[in-house]
mmCIF file of C-alpha atoms in Angstrom:
data_model
loop_
_atom_site.group_PDB
_atom_site.id
_atom_site.type_symbol
_atom_site.label_atom_id
_atom_site.label_comp_id
_atom_site.label_asym_id
_atom_site.label_seq_id
_atom_site.Cartn_x
_atom_site.Cartn_y
_atom_site.Cartn_z
ATOM 1 C CA MET A 745 47.381 -128.690 185.643
ATOM 2 C CA THR A 746 46.603 -124.947 185.663
ATOM 3 C CA HIS A 747 47.639 -122.682 188.554
ATOM 4 C CA ASN A 748 46.343 -119.144 189.027
ATOM 5 C CA ILE A 749 49.309 -117.068 190.189
ATOM 6 C CA ASP A 750 48.243 -113.797 191.825
ATOM 7 C CA ARG A 751 51.680 -112.244 191.320
ATOM 8 C CA PRO A 752 53.988 -111.301 188.427
ATOM 9 C CA ILE A 753 55.941 -114.035 186.647
ATOM 10 C CA ILE A 754 59.505 -113.328 185.512
ATOM 11 C CA ILE A 755 61.054 -115.687 182.957
ATOM 12 C CA GLY A 756 64.833 -115.660 183.366
ATOM 13 C CA ALA A 757 67.086 -115.368 186.442
ATOM 14 C CA GLY A 758 69.891 -113.340 184.897
ATOM 15 C CA PRO A 759 70.700 -109.717 185.789
ATOM 16 C CA GLY A 760 67.652 -108.484 183.864
ATOM 17 C CA GLY A 761 65.171 -110.773 185.573
ATOM 18 C CA LEU A 762 66.641 -110.428 189.048
ATOM 19 C CA SER A 763 66.717 -106.636 188.818
ATOM 20 C CA VAL A 764 62.980 -106.631 188.042
ATOM 21 C CA ALA A 765 62.384 -109.068 190.905
ATOM 22 C CA TRP A 766 64.223 -106.664 193.215
ATOM 23 C CA THR A 767 62.153 -103.632 192.251
ATOM 24 C CA LEU A 768 58.909 -105.579 192.429
ATOM 25 C CA LYS A 769 59.761 -106.844 195.913
ATOM 26 C CA GLU A 770 60.609 -103.303 196.988
ATOM 27 C CA ALA A 771 57.173 -102.330 195.689
ATOM 28 C CA GLY A 772 55.560 -104.891 197.992
ATOM 29 C CA LEU A 773 54.958 -107.646 195.435
ATOM 30 C CA ASN A 774 56.191 -111.238 195.468
ATOM 31 C CA PRO A 775 57.224 -112.225 191.923
ATOM 32 C CA LEU A 776 57.745 -115.796 190.791
ATOM 33 C CA VAL A 777 61.008 -116.237 188.842
ATOM 34 C CA LEU A 778 61.447 -119.177 186.445
ATOM 35 C CA ASP A 779 64.757 -120.272 184.922
ATOM 36 C CA ARG A 780 65.591 -123.374 182.918
ATOM 37 C CA GLU A 781 69.146 -123.612 184.270
ATOM 38 C CA ALA A 782 70.315 -124.731 187.732
ATOM 39 C CA ILE A 783 71.975 -121.424 188.665
ATOM 40 C CA ALA A 784 71.291 -117.727 188.359
ATOM 41 C CA CYS A 785 73.057 -115.694 185.694
ATOM 42 C CA SER A 786 73.886 -118.864 183.745
ATOM 43 C CA SER A 787 74.881 -117.096 180.508
ATOM 44 C CA TRP A 788 77.662 -115.201 182.251
ATOM 45 C CA HIS A 789 79.156 -118.490 183.481
ATOM 46 C CA SER A 790 79.651 -119.546 179.845
ATOM 47 C CA TYR A 791 81.656 -116.455 178.848
ATOM 48 C CA TYR A 792 85.466 -116.531 178.627
ATOM 49 C CA PRO A 793 87.114 -115.726 181.993
ATOM 50 C CA SER A 794 89.048 -112.723 180.655
ATOM 51 C CA LEU A 795 85.845 -110.902 179.679
ATOM 52 C CA ARG A 796 85.748 -107.380 181.066
ATOM 53 C CA MET A 797 82.653 -105.192 181.215
ATOM 54 C CA ASN A 798 82.419 -102.396 178.675
ATOM 55 C CA SER A 799 80.101 -100.210 180.743
ATOM 56 C CA TRP A 800 81.707 -98.154 183.513
ATOM 57 C CA ARG A 801 81.163 -99.652 186.971
ATOM 58 C CA ARG A 802 79.593 -96.448 188.317
ATOM 59 C CA LEU A 803 76.843 -96.725 185.692
ATOM 60 C CA SER A 804 76.320 -100.477 186.012
ATOM 61 C CA HIS A 805 74.839 -101.067 189.472
ATOM 62 C CA LEU A 806 71.574 -102.965 189.550
ATOM 63 C CA PRO A 807 68.779 -101.564 191.751
ATOM 64 C CA GLY A 808 69.390 -101.895 195.457
ATOM 65 C CA MET A 809 73.041 -102.979 195.477
ATOM 66 C CA ARG A 810 76.223 -101.353 194.237
ATOM 67 C CA LEU A 811 79.077 -103.029 192.402
ATOM 68 C CA SER A 812 82.024 -102.937 194.786
ATOM 69 C CA ALA A 813 84.783 -100.393 194.117
ATOM 70 C CA GLU A 814 87.283 -103.216 194.661
ATOM 71 C CA TYR A 815 86.393 -104.488 191.176
ATOM 72 C CA GLY A 816 87.881 -101.386 189.593
ATOM 73 C CA PRO A 817 86.246 -99.259 186.897
ATOM 74 C CA TRP A 818 85.789 -102.211 184.519
ATOM 75 C CA PRO A 819 84.820 -105.405 186.427
ATOM 76 C CA MET A 820 85.854 -108.799 185.100
ATOM 77 C CA ARG A 821 83.502 -111.701 184.447
ATOM 78 C CA ASN A 822 84.201 -113.361 187.802
ATOM 79 C CA ASP A 823 83.757 -110.039 189.607
ATOM 80 C CA PHE A 824 80.304 -109.679 188.124
ATOM 81 C CA LEU A 825 79.391 -113.297 188.900
ATOM 82 C CA ARG A 826 80.372 -112.729 192.528
ATOM 83 C CA TYR A 827 78.220 -109.602 192.571
ATOM 84 C CA MET A 828 75.270 -111.514 191.105
ATOM 85 C CA ARG A 829 75.607 -114.339 193.663
ATOM 86 C CA GLU A 830 75.464 -111.785 196.459
ATOM 87 C CA TYR A 831 72.615 -109.963 194.725
ATOM 88 C CA ALA A 832 70.516 -113.144 194.449
ATOM 89 C CA GLU A 833 71.176 -114.032 198.095
ATOM 90 C CA LYS A 834 70.187 -110.576 199.308
ATOM 91 C CA LEU A 835 67.138 -110.554 197.026
ATOM 92 C CA ASP A 836 65.840 -113.845 198.472
ATOM 93 C CA ALA A 837 63.193 -114.212 195.780
ATOM 94 C CA ASP A 838 61.037 -117.212 194.899
ATOM 95 C CA ILE A 839 63.198 -118.607 192.070
ATOM 96 C CA ARG A 840 62.299 -121.957 190.520
ATOM 97 C CA PHE A 841 65.428 -123.254 188.815
ATOM 98 C CA GLU A 842 65.482 -126.086 186.276
ATOM 99 C CA THR A 843 62.016 -125.022 185.160
ATOM 100 C CA GLU A 844 61.432 -125.095 181.422
ATOM 101 C CA VAL A 845 59.064 -122.554 179.900
ATOM 102 C CA HIS A 846 57.539 -123.885 176.683
ATOM 103 C CA ARG A 847 55.315 -121.041 175.546
ATOM 104 C CA VAL A 848 53.477 -117.908 176.654
ATOM 105 C CA ASP A 849 49.840 -117.577 175.516
ATOM 106 C CA ARG A 850 47.031 -115.082 175.991
ATOM 107 C CA ASP A 851 44.533 -116.071 178.643
ATOM 108 C CA ASP A 852 40.851 -115.804 177.814
ATOM 109 C CA GLY A 853 40.466 -113.767 180.996
ATOM 110 C CA GLY A 854 42.786 -111.038 179.733
ATOM 111 C CA GLY A 855 46.050 -112.107 181.351
ATOM 112 C CA TRP A 856 48.687 -114.636 180.372
ATOM 113 C CA VAL A 857 49.298 -118.372 180.576
ATOM 114 C CA VAL A 858 52.910 -119.438 181.010
ATOM 115 C CA ARG A 859 53.111 -123.063 179.907
ATOM 116 C CA SER A 860 55.961 -124.619 181.847
ATOM 117 C CA SER A 861 57.279 -127.826 183.331
ATOM 118 C CA LEU A 862 55.471 -126.791 186.537
ATOM 119 C CA GLY A 863 52.192 -126.711 184.629
ATOM 120 C CA ASP A 864 50.181 -123.823 183.195
ATOM 121 C CA LEU A 865 50.690 -120.689 185.296
ATOM 122 C CA ARG A 866 48.217 -117.820 184.922
ATOM 123 C CA SER A 867 49.154 -114.233 185.730
ATOM 124 C CA ARG A 868 48.165 -110.708 184.692
ATOM 125 C CA HIS A 869 51.806 -109.669 184.303
ATOM 126 C CA VAL A 870 54.689 -111.561 182.673
ATOM 127 C CA VAL A 871 58.233 -110.252 182.249
ATOM 128 C CA MET A 872 60.429 -111.847 179.574
ATOM 129 C CA ALA A 873 64.084 -111.709 180.670
ATOM 130 C CA THR A 874 65.719 -114.711 179.002
ATOM 131 C CA GLY A 875 68.640 -112.664 177.698
ATOM 132 C CA LEU A 876 69.857 -110.928 174.560
ATOM 133 C CA HIS A 877 72.641 -113.505 174.077
ATOM 134 C CA ARG A 878 70.839 -116.820 174.422
ATOM 135 C CA ARG A 879 71.678 -118.668 171.209
ATOM 136 C CA GLU A 880 74.901 -118.763 169.202
ATOM 137 C CA PHE A 881 74.656 -117.335 165.712
ATOM 138 C CA VAL A 882 76.788 -118.683 162.850
ATOM 139 C CA PRO A 883 76.172 -117.491 159.278
ATOM 140 C CA ASP A 884 75.181 -120.131 156.749
ATOM 141 C CA TRP A 885 78.549 -120.204 154.989
ATOM 142 C CA PRO A 886 78.799 -122.599 152.017
ATOM 143 C CA GLY A 887 81.144 -125.506 152.676
ATOM 144 C CA LEU A 888 81.428 -125.048 156.440
ATOM 145 C CA ALA A 889 80.353 -128.629 157.144
ATOM 146 C CA GLU A 890 83.283 -129.942 155.061
ATOM 147 C CA PHE A 891 85.941 -127.731 156.672
ATOM 148 C CA ALA A 892 88.695 -129.965 158.095
ATOM 149 C CA GLY A 893 90.191 -127.388 160.452
ATOM 150 C CA GLU A 894 89.037 -126.660 163.978
ATOM 151 C CA PHE A 895 85.956 -124.440 164.066
ATOM 152 C CA LEU A 896 84.321 -123.006 167.169
ATOM 153 C CA HIS A 897 81.947 -120.242 168.079
ATOM 154 C CA ALA A 898 83.352 -117.605 170.415
ATOM 155 C CA ARG A 899 80.862 -118.772 173.080
ATOM 156 C CA SER A 900 82.928 -121.989 173.317
ATOM 157 C CA TYR A 901 86.242 -120.139 173.680
ATOM 158 C CA GLU A 902 87.684 -120.194 177.199
ATOM 159 C CA VAL A 903 91.435 -119.521 177.284
ATOM 160 C CA ALA A 904 94.221 -119.051 174.742
ATOM 161 C CA ASP A 905 96.451 -121.938 175.909
ATOM 162 C CA PRO A 906 95.173 -124.572 173.411
ATOM 163 C CA TYR A 907 95.973 -122.240 170.513
ATOM 164 C CA VAL A 908 99.573 -121.319 171.338
ATOM 165 C CA GLY A 909 101.706 -121.905 168.238
ATOM 166 C CA LYS A 910 98.659 -122.195 165.950
ATOM 167 C CA ASP A 911 97.440 -120.155 162.999
ATOM 168 C CA VAL A 912 94.069 -118.701 164.035
ATOM 169 C CA LEU A 913 91.424 -116.734 162.155
ATOM 170 C CA VAL A 914 88.931 -114.710 164.213
ATOM 171 C CA ILE A 915 85.778 -113.768 162.299
ATOM 172 C CA GLY A 916 84.138 -110.610 163.560
ATOM 173 C CA CYS A 917 85.262 -107.268 164.975
ATOM 174 C CA GLY A 918 82.842 -106.908 167.859
ATOM 175 C CA PRO A 919 84.037 -106.643 171.483
ATOM 176 C CA THR A 920 84.307 -110.428 171.826
ATOM 177 C CA GLY A 921 86.261 -110.849 168.593
ATOM 178 C CA ILE A 922 88.655 -108.090 169.611
ATOM 179 C CA ASP A 923 89.187 -109.577 173.082
ATOM 180 C CA ILE A 924 89.903 -113.052 171.706
ATOM 181 C CA ALA A 925 92.218 -111.882 168.914
ATOM 182 C CA ILE A 926 94.300 -109.779 171.322
ATOM 183 C CA GLU A 927 94.481 -112.576 173.883
ATOM 184 C CA LEU A 928 95.589 -115.109 171.248
ATOM 185 C CA ALA A 929 98.290 -112.790 169.917
ATOM 186 C CA ARG A 930 99.642 -112.077 173.400
ATOM 187 C CA ALA A 931 99.568 -115.752 174.389
ATOM 188 C CA GLY A 932 101.718 -116.841 171.452
ATOM 189 C CA ALA A 933 99.533 -117.997 168.589
ATOM 190 C CA SER A 934 101.813 -118.333 165.559
ATOM 191 C CA ARG A 935 99.527 -116.066 163.510
ATOM 192 C CA VAL A 936 96.312 -114.203 164.253
ATOM 193 C CA ARG A 937 94.096 -112.813 161.512
ATOM 194 C CA MET A 938 90.774 -111.054 161.844
ATOM 195 C CA SER A 939 88.104 -111.081 159.139
ATOM 196 C CA ILE A 940 85.933 -107.959 159.005
ATOM 197 C CA ARG A 941 82.826 -107.613 156.858
ATOM 198 C CA HIS A 942 81.757 -104.098 157.867
ATOM 199 C CA MET A 943 84.373 -101.944 159.530
ATOM 200 C CA PRO A 944 82.785 -100.842 162.821
ATOM 201 C CA LEU A 945 83.305 -97.695 164.782
ATOM 202 C CA LEU A 946 86.001 -98.184 167.405
ATOM 203 C CA PHE A 947 86.033 -96.245 170.664
ATOM 204 C CA LYS A 948 88.592 -96.102 173.429
ATOM 205 C CA LEU A 949 87.569 -97.541 176.785
ATOM 206 C CA SER A 950 86.887 -94.654 179.152
ATOM 207 C CA PRO A 951 84.205 -93.340 181.523
ATOM 208 C CA THR A 952 83.579 -90.576 178.994
ATOM 209 C CA THR A 953 82.724 -93.144 176.311
ATOM 210 C CA SER A 954 80.243 -94.852 178.648
ATOM 211 C CA LEU A 955 78.606 -91.551 179.557
ATOM 212 C CA LEU A 956 78.339 -90.513 175.918
ATOM 213 C CA SER A 957 76.847 -93.857 174.899
ATOM 214 C CA GLN A 958 74.100 -93.481 177.500
ATOM 215 C CA ALA A 959 73.495 -89.885 176.473
ATOM 216 C CA THR A 960 73.039 -90.860 172.824
ATOM 217 C CA LYS A 961 70.678 -93.702 173.739
ATOM 218 C CA HIS A 962 68.471 -91.751 176.124
ATOM 219 C CA GLY A 963 68.954 -88.092 175.203
ATOM 220 C CA ASN A 964 66.464 -87.958 172.304
ATOM 221 C CA LEU A 965 69.150 -86.675 169.959
ATOM 222 C CA PRO A 966 68.461 -86.853 166.198
ATOM 223 C CA ASP A 967 69.928 -89.829 164.353
ATOM 224 C CA TRP A 968 71.923 -87.645 161.949
ATOM 225 C CA LEU A 969 73.679 -85.912 164.844
ATOM 226 C CA ILE A 970 74.551 -89.199 166.567
ATOM 227 C CA ASP A 971 75.867 -90.647 163.287
ATOM 228 C CA ARG A 972 78.036 -87.633 162.508
ATOM 229 C CA THR A 973 79.341 -87.400 166.063
ATOM 230 C CA SER A 974 80.246 -91.100 166.256
ATOM 231 C CA LEU A 975 82.081 -90.982 162.926
ATOM 232 C CA ALA A 976 83.949 -87.868 164.039
ATOM 233 C CA MET A 977 84.947 -89.535 167.324
ATOM 234 C CA HIS A 978 86.355 -92.531 165.464
ATOM 235 C CA ARG A 979 88.418 -90.298 163.168
ATOM 236 C CA TRP A 980 89.592 -88.107 166.040
ATOM 237 C CA GLN A 981 90.707 -91.061 168.171
ATOM 238 C CA TRP A 982 92.437 -93.128 165.478
ATOM 239 C CA GLY A 983 93.118 -91.080 162.373
ATOM 240 C CA ASP A 984 93.579 -92.926 159.091
ATOM 241 C CA LEU A 985 93.936 -96.684 159.672
ATOM 242 C CA SER A 986 93.541 -97.742 156.039
ATOM 243 C CA PRO A 987 97.289 -98.500 155.605
ATOM 244 C CA TYR A 988 96.784 -101.280 158.176
ATOM 245 C CA GLY A 989 93.714 -102.772 156.500
ATOM 246 C CA LEU A 990 91.195 -101.012 158.717
ATOM 247 C CA ALA A 991 89.075 -99.001 156.334
ATOM 248 C CA ALA A 992 87.303 -95.888 157.564
ATOM 249 C CA PRO A 993 83.732 -96.650 158.721
ATOM 250 C CA THR A 994 81.069 -95.302 156.413
ATOM 251 C CA GLU A 995 78.103 -95.564 158.803
ATOM 252 C CA GLY A 996 77.450 -93.875 162.102
ATOM 253 C CA THR A 997 76.094 -95.641 165.170
ATOM 254 C CA ARG A 998 72.392 -95.351 164.354
ATOM 255 C CA ALA A 999 72.747 -96.058 160.628
ATOM 256 C CA GLY A 1000 74.818 -99.177 161.275
ATOM 257 C CA MET A 1001 72.354 -100.397 163.863
ATOM 258 C CA ALA A 1002 69.405 -99.852 161.527
ATOM 259 C CA ARG A 1003 71.113 -101.831 158.747
ATOM 260 C CA SER A 1004 72.381 -104.754 160.819
ATOM 261 C CA GLY A 1005 69.751 -105.085 163.528
ATOM 262 C CA HIS A 1006 72.397 -105.239 166.241
ATOM 263 C CA ALA A 1007 74.930 -102.985 167.943
ATOM 264 C CA TYR A 1008 77.307 -101.151 165.639
ATOM 265 C CA GLY A 1009 80.539 -100.096 167.298
ATOM 266 C CA SER A 1010 83.121 -101.705 169.560
ATOM 267 C CA ILE A 1011 85.274 -100.771 172.498
ATOM 268 C CA ASP A 1012 88.887 -101.203 171.429
ATOM 269 C CA ARG A 1013 90.985 -102.982 174.055
ATOM 270 C CA GLY A 1014 94.154 -103.067 172.000
ATOM 271 C CA LEU A 1015 93.179 -104.035 168.450
ATOM 272 C CA VAL A 1016 94.482 -100.874 166.788
ATOM 273 C CA PRO A 1017 97.933 -101.055 168.466
ATOM 274 C CA ALA A 1018 98.099 -104.789 167.667
ATOM 275 C CA VAL A 1019 97.255 -104.186 164.009
ATOM 276 C CA ARG A 1020 99.806 -101.387 163.798
ATOM 277 C CA ALA A 1021 102.419 -103.695 165.347
ATOM 278 C CA GLY A 1022 101.565 -106.567 162.997
ATOM 279 C CA SER A 1023 100.531 -109.036 165.705
ATOM 280 C CA VAL A 1024 96.963 -109.083 164.320
ATOM 281 C CA GLU A 1025 96.363 -108.971 160.544
ATOM 282 C CA ILE A 1026 93.152 -107.795 158.907
ATOM 283 C CA VAL A 1027 91.683 -109.837 156.046
ATOM 284 C CA PRO A 1028 88.471 -109.457 153.969
ATOM 285 C CA SER A 1029 85.126 -110.932 154.933
ATOM 286 C CA VAL A 1030 84.546 -114.690 154.831
ATOM 287 C CA ILE A 1031 82.252 -115.896 152.034
ATOM 288 C CA GLY A 1032 82.646 -119.669 152.383
ATOM 289 C CA PHE A 1033 84.785 -122.703 153.188
ATOM 290 C CA ASP A 1034 86.196 -125.728 151.478
ATOM 291 C CA ARG A 1035 87.881 -128.693 153.104
ATOM 292 C CA LYS A 1036 91.254 -126.999 153.609
ATOM 293 C CA SER A 1037 90.642 -123.282 153.123
ATOM 294 C CA VAL A 1038 88.584 -120.297 154.185
ATOM 295 C CA LEU A 1039 87.333 -118.363 151.161
ATOM 296 C CA LEU A 1040 87.482 -114.582 151.359
ATOM 297 C CA GLU A 1041 85.763 -111.792 149.506
ATOM 298 C CA GLY A 1042 87.728 -110.757 146.438
ATOM 299 C CA GLY A 1043 88.668 -114.272 145.387
ATOM 300 C CA THR A 1044 91.472 -114.985 147.860
ATOM 301 C CA SER A 1045 91.683 -117.781 150.432
ATOM 302 C CA ILE A 1046 93.668 -118.633 153.561
ATOM 303 C CA LYS A 1047 94.399 -121.854 155.455
ATOM 304 C CA PRO A 1048 94.154 -121.279 159.205
ATOM 305 C CA GLU A 1049 94.341 -124.210 161.588
ATOM 306 C CA VAL A 1050 91.631 -122.759 163.828
ATOM 307 C CA VAL A 1051 88.631 -120.546 163.074
ATOM 308 C CA VAL A 1052 86.862 -118.706 165.911
ATOM 309 C CA ALA A 1053 83.492 -117.285 164.843
ATOM 310 C CA ALA A 1054 82.810 -114.181 166.924
ATOM 311 C CA THR A 1055 79.617 -113.685 164.956
ATOM 312 C CA GLY A 1056 77.233 -112.842 167.741
ATOM 313 C CA GLN A 1057 74.284 -114.356 169.535
ATOM 314 C CA ARG A 1058 70.519 -114.081 169.373
ATOM 315 C CA PRO A 1059 67.723 -113.852 171.997
ATOM 316 C CA ASP A 1060 66.027 -117.128 170.936
ATOM 317 C CA MET A 1061 62.485 -116.195 171.957
ATOM 318 C CA GLU A 1062 60.632 -117.336 168.850
ATOM 319 C CA ARG A 1063 59.263 -120.531 170.362
ATOM 320 C CA LEU A 1064 58.126 -118.691 173.493
ATOM 321 C CA VAL A 1065 56.409 -115.601 172.088
ATOM 322 C CA GLY A 1066 56.992 -115.658 168.313
ATOM 323 C CA HIS A 1067 53.312 -116.414 167.664
ATOM 324 C CA LEU A 1068 52.270 -113.179 169.411
ATOM 325 C CA ASP A 1069 53.780 -110.932 166.720
ATOM 326 C CA VAL A 1070 55.798 -108.958 169.291
ATOM 327 C CA LEU A 1071 59.276 -109.692 167.871
ATOM 328 C CA SER A 1072 61.136 -107.793 165.180
ATOM 329 C CA GLN A 1073 63.412 -109.036 162.438
ATOM 330 C CA PRO A 1074 66.303 -109.513 162.036
ATOM 331 C CA GLY A 1075 67.484 -111.015 165.295
ATOM 332 C CA GLY A 1076 64.180 -111.781 167.004
ATOM 333 C CA ARG A 1077 64.397 -108.872 169.450
ATOM 334 C CA PRO A 1078 61.172 -107.485 170.956
ATOM 335 C CA ARG A 1079 59.492 -104.495 169.354
ATOM 336 C CA VAL A 1080 59.108 -102.775 172.748
ATOM 337 C CA HIS A 1081 61.224 -102.615 175.898
ATOM 338 C CA GLY A 1082 60.931 -101.751 179.562
ATOM 339 C CA ASP A 1083 57.564 -100.479 180.736
ATOM 340 C CA ARG A 1084 56.183 -100.216 177.199
ATOM 341 C CA THR A 1085 53.985 -103.097 176.107
ATOM 342 C CA HIS A 1086 52.843 -103.989 172.627
ATOM 343 C CA PRO A 1087 49.246 -102.936 171.845
ATOM 344 C CA ARG A 1088 48.358 -106.573 171.192
ATOM 345 C CA ALA A 1089 50.132 -107.808 174.340
ATOM 346 C CA PRO A 1090 49.227 -105.681 177.374
ATOM 347 C CA GLY A 1091 50.868 -106.958 180.537
ATOM 348 C CA LEU A 1092 53.772 -108.638 178.681
ATOM 349 C CA TYR A 1093 57.069 -106.843 179.353
ATOM 350 C CA PHE A 1094 60.567 -107.296 177.925
ATOM 351 C CA GLN A 1095 63.655 -106.649 180.029
ATOM 352 C CA GLY A 1096 67.301 -106.815 178.936
ATOM 353 C CA TYR A 1097 66.933 -106.843 175.143
ATOM 354 C CA ARG A 1098 68.036 -103.296 174.314
ATOM 355 C CA LEU A 1099 71.072 -103.206 172.102
ATOM 356 C CA PRO A 1100 74.494 -102.615 173.650
ATOM 357 C CA PRO A 1101 76.494 -100.690 174.639
ATOM 358 C CA GLY A 1102 75.353 -100.282 178.206
ATOM 359 C CA GLN A 1103 72.982 -103.173 178.831
ATOM 360 C CA LEU A 1104 73.401 -103.042 182.612
ATOM 361 C CA PRO A 1105 72.514 -99.329 182.930
ATOM 362 C CA ASP A 1106 69.478 -99.988 180.732
ATOM 363 C CA MET A 1107 68.420 -102.960 182.860
ATOM 364 C CA ALA A 1108 68.482 -100.820 185.981
ATOM 365 C CA ARG A 1109 66.355 -98.124 184.345
ATOM 366 C CA ASP A 1110 63.884 -100.598 182.883
ATOM 367 C CA ALA A 1111 63.527 -102.599 186.114
ATOM 368 C CA GLN A 1112 62.320 -99.504 187.932
ATOM 369 C CA ALA A 1113 59.994 -98.554 185.077
ATOM 370 C CA ILE A 1114 58.468 -102.045 184.910
ATOM 371 C CA ALA A 1115 57.882 -102.128 188.676
ATOM 372 C CA TYR A 1116 56.225 -98.711 188.496
ATOM 373 C CA ARG A 1117 53.887 -99.907 185.754
ATOM 374 C CA ILE A 1118 52.984 -103.261 187.363
ATOM 375 C CA ALA A 1119 52.580 -102.015 190.913
ATOM 376 C CA GLY A 1120 50.888 -98.760 189.969
ATOM 377 C CA GLY A 1121 51.864 -95.129 190.309
ATOM 378 C CA SER A 1122 52.093 -95.327 194.084
ATOM 379 C CA VAL A 1123 55.115 -97.610 193.946
ATOM 380 C CA LEU A 1124 57.706 -94.841 194.110
ATOM 381 C CA ALA A 1125 56.022 -93.243 197.084
ATOM 382 C CA ARG A 1126 56.075 -96.569 198.894
ATOM 383 C CA VAL A 1127 59.675 -97.534 198.233
ATOM 384 C CA GLY A 1128 61.152 -94.036 198.283
ATOM 385 C CA THR A 1129 64.837 -93.786 197.457
ATOM 386 C CA ARG A 1130 65.436 -97.527 197.643
ATOM 387 C CA LEU A 1131 64.922 -97.750 193.864
ATOM 388 C CA ARG A 1132 67.677 -95.265 193.017
ATOM 389 C CA LEU A 1133 69.662 -96.537 190.065
ATOM 390 C CA TRP A 1134 73.114 -95.132 190.681
#
């Protein structure tokens, strides 16, 4: 059955989708929000409880509602989930949970057809907001299927208690890998090693770091300047870490991002002190597995009892919009963001897929921009200061 929907359709009820719903409602529209899960912000519920936001609270409010000062400068996972519950209640949008979206197609009339478990829904404007971290990513390591030790992706990690007294290898030096390695070492794992393929830039957690990250993303600075500045910041903050197995990064923020297709740089929550103290050891990159061992670059191997792959996640939008040629490789991220639409896909918007750091500040900016574009230039005059981001 086909339904003509005379209002925008938002696919995804996470912070990205709900922030767009808020700005559209403030603009006088009544968006329809679809989500395949039973609750809003479902991805955040699957993260480890000790997760702490990397973006400064003062920069991370969504449109229309501030993050409470009681959460401190760096809110925890449960703080943010509480905020999102209150945000969804105050928003009071038309959200259809447990609704599966199968595909988004062009409509002969110039709009879009969202093929879903509710039927085919037609609309002139569709906002994709299914999340940057939708699907776990594990490299295709030879021999992994035969590995006899415990192997889990970081998305399945919850608390350190099951790993007390165990020898654990964490693969990956992103924010999640750092958090898990530090937590395991503090909780009493018998040994914690971290495998690093490309040494990332490491920055200390501070409001200044958050402000600088936003400035480099939105200040139209040349790539060479951002790369040189980020490398200089790393050296200034940490000095020479090579005696501890942490080689000096060779790529700046933009160069690393261009090579890898994802964020390049991590907020250090204690990795450098832990490495200096010997509670976390650095080993070369993983190149494969056999039944009893993890094979490392350079011809060495180790035998951890547990391997935690903090190897990232992917958007997982190929089945929804992959046929429209609007996604880039690697990673399947959209070619355009916010109020920009692809020339071959007018009226199809992407919210929440910009690379970290600072996803929440970006979501707030893009939600306002998308509402302005969908509702027309008069939207800001109508809603006034209610769409202020900070």
